[in-house]
Coordinates of C-alpha atoms in Angstrom, one line a residue:
X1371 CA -13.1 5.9 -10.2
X1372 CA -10.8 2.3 -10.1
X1373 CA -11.9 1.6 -13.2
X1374 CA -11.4 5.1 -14.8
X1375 CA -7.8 4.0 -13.8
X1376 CA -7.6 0.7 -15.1
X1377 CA -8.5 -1.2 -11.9
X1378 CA -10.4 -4.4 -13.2
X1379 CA -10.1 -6.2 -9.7
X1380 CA -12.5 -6.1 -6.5
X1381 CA -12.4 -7.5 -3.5
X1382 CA -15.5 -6.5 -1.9
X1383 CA -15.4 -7.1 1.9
X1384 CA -18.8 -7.7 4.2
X1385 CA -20.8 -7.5 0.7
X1386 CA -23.8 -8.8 2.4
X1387 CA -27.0 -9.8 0.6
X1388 CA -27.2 -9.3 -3.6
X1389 CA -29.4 -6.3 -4.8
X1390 CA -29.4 -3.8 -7.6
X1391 CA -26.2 -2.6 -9.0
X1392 CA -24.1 -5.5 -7.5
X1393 CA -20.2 -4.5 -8.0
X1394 CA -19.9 -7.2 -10.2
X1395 CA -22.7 -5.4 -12.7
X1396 CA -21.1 -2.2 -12.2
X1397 CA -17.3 -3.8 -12.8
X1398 CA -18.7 -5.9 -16.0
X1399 CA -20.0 -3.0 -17.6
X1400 CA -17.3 -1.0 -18.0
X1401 CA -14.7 -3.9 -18.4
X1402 CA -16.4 -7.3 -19.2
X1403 CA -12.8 -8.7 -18.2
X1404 CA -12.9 -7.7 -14.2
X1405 CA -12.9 -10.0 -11.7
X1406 CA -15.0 -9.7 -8.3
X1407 CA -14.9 -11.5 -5.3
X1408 CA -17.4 -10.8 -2.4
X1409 CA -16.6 -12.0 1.1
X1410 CA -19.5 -12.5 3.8
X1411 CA -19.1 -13.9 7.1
X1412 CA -23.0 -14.7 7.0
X1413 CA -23.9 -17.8 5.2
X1414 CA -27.0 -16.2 4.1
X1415 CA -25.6 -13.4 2.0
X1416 CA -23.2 -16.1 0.9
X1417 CA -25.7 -18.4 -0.1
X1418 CA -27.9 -15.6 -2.0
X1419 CA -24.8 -13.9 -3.4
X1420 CA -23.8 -18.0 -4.9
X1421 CA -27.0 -18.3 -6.1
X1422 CA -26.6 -14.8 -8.2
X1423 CA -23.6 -15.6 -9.5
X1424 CA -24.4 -19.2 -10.6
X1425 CA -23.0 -19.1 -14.6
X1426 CA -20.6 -16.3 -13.8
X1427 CA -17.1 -17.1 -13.7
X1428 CA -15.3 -13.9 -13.5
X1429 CA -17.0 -13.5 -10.3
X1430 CA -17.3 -15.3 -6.5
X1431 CA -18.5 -15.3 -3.6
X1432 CA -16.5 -16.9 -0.4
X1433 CA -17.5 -17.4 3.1
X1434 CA -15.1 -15.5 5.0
X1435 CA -14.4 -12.9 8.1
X1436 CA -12.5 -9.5 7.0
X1437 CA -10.5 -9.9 9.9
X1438 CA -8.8 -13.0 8.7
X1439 CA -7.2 -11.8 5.7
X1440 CA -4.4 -14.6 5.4
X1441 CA -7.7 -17.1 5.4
X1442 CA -8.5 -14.8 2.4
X1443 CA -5.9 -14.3 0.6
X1444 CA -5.4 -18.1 0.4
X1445 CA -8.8 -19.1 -0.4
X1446 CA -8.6 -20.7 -3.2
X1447 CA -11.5 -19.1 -5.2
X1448 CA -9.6 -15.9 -4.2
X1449 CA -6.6 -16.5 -5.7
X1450 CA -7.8 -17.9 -8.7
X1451 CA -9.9 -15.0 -9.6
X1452 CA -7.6 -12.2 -8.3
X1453 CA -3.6 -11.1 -8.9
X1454 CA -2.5 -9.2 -5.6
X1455 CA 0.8 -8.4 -8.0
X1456 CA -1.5 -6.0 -9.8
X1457 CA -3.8 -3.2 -8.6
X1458 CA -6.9 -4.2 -6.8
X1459 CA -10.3 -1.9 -5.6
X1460 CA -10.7 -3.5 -1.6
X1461 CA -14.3 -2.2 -0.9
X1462 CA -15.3 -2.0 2.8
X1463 CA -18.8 -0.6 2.1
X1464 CA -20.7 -0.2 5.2
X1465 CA -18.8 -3.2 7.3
X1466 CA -16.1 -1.6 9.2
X1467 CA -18.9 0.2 11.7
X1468 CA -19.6 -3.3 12.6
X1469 CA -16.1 -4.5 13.7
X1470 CA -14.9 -3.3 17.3
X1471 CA -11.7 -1.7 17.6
X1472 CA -8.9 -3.5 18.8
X1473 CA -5.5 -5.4 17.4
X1474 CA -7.7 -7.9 15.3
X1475 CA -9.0 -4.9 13.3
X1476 CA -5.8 -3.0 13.3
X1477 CA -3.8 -6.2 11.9
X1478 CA -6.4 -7.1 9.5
X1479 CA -6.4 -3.5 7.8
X1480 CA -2.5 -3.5 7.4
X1481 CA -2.5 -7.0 6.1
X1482 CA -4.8 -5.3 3.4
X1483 CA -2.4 -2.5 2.8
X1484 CA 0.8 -5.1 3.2
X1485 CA -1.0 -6.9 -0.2
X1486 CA -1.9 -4.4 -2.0
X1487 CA 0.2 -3.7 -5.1
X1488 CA 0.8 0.0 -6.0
X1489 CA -1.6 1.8 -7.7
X1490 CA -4.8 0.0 -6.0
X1491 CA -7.9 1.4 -4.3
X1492 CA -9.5 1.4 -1.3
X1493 CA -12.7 2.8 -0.6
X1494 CA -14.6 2.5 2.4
X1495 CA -17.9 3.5 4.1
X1496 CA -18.5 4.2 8.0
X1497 CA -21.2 5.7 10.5
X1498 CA -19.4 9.0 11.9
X1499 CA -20.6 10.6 14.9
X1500 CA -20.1 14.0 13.1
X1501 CA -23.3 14.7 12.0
X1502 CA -26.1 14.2 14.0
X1503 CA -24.6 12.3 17.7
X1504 CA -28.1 12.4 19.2
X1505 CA -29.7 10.5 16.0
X1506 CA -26.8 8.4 15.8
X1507 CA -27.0 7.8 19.2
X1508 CA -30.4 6.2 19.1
X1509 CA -29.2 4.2 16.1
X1510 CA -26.2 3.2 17.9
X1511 CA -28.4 2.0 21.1
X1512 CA -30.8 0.1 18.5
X1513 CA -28.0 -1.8 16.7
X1514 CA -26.1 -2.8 20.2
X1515 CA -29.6 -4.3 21.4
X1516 CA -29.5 -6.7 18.2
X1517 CA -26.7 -8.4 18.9
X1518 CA -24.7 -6.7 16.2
X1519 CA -23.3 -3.7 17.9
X1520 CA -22.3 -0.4 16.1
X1521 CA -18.7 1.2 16.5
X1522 CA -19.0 4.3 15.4
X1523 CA -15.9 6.3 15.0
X1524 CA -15.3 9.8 14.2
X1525 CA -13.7 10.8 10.8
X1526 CA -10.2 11.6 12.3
X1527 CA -9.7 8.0 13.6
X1528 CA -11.0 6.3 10.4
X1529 CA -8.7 8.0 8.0
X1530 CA -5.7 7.3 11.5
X1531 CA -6.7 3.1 11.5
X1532 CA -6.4 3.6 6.9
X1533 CA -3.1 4.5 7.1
X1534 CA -0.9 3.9 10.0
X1535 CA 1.6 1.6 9.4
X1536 CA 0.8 2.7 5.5
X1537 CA 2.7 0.5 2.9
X1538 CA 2.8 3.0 0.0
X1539 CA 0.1 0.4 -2.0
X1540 CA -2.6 3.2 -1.4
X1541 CA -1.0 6.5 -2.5
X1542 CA -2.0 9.5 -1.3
X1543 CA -4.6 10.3 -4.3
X1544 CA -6.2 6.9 -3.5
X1545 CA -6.4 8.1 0.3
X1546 CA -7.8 11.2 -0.5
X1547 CA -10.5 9.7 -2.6
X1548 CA -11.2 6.9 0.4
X1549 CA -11.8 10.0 2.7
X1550 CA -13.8 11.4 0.4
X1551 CA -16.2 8.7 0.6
X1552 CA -15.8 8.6 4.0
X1553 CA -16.9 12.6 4.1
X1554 CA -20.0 11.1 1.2
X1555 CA -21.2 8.5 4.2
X1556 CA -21.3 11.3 6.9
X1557 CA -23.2 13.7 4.1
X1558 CA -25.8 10.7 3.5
X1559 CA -26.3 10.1 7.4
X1560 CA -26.7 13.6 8.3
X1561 CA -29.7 13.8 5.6
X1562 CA -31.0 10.5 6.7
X1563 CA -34.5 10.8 8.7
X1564 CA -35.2 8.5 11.5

């Protein structure tokens, strides 16, 4: 969809570990000029995701937290790879579920909004409780005994932390399609079986 509308940079946020159909290989495909940068806060994914990208220079991977944007946006591979003057795709693909609630999260997001220029993207993923609560539940329980708890949040509150304190980079078409994939996430997890 960014790329049906000219948007030839990503920043993909908690990328995790490489597999098939990497944004970079989508991105390239259509526009052998786009840039991708993919940000893991787990030096494993980082080190996999390096190792993938060896010999590719429109692309990077950086080891980084979402919620320190300004660490980010200054990295230095960042900023040579992407133009936050011009519209940008920030994917948040499965990663937000993973971050508590709180003013960390909420100042992160609208740093994200505050740098995006007009016309960019963002499209995110998250567990809802919407679906199936007592599957989720279980899931939920599961994940918190790992060490990596799950915050799931309803739909309402997910599109409410995207755009309060909205800065107009994300217009409303942009929203609408983020909520879409947001509605696509709780469609996949209510035809998961456990």
């Amino acid at each position: 969809h960014a790329l049906a509308d000219g948007v030839t940079q990503f920043l993909d946020l908690g990328a995790g570990i490489p597999t098939e159909g990497n944004v970079h290989d989508v991105a390239f495909a259509a526009d052998p000029q786009a840039r991708v940068v993919y940000v893991d806060r787990d030096p494993t994914a980082v080190l996999h995701a390096t190792d993938l990208l060896a010999g590719v220079p429109s692309a990077a991977t950086v080891h980084g937290d979402l919620l320190d944007p300004e660490a980010l946006h200054a990295d230095p591979q960042v900023r040579a790879l992407l133009d936050f003057d011009k519209p940008i795709c920030v994917l948040m693909i499965a990663v937000l579920h993973f971050v508590p609630d709180g003013p960390d999260l909420q100042a992160a997001l609208a740093h994200y909004r505050g740098v995006a220029a007009p016309g960019s993207y963002l499209a995110v993923t998250h567990a809802t409780n919407s679906a199936r609560p007592e599957e989720l539940d279980r899931v939920t329980d599961l994940y918190n005994r790992t060490g990596t708890p799950l915050v799931v949040r309803n739909r309402a509150l997910g599109v409410l932390y995207l755009t309060a304190n909205h800065a107009d980079a994300f217009d409303t078409d942009h929203l609408q399609f983020a909520t879409a994939v947001a509605a696509l996430a709780a469609v996949v997890l209510d035809n998961l079986r456990y």
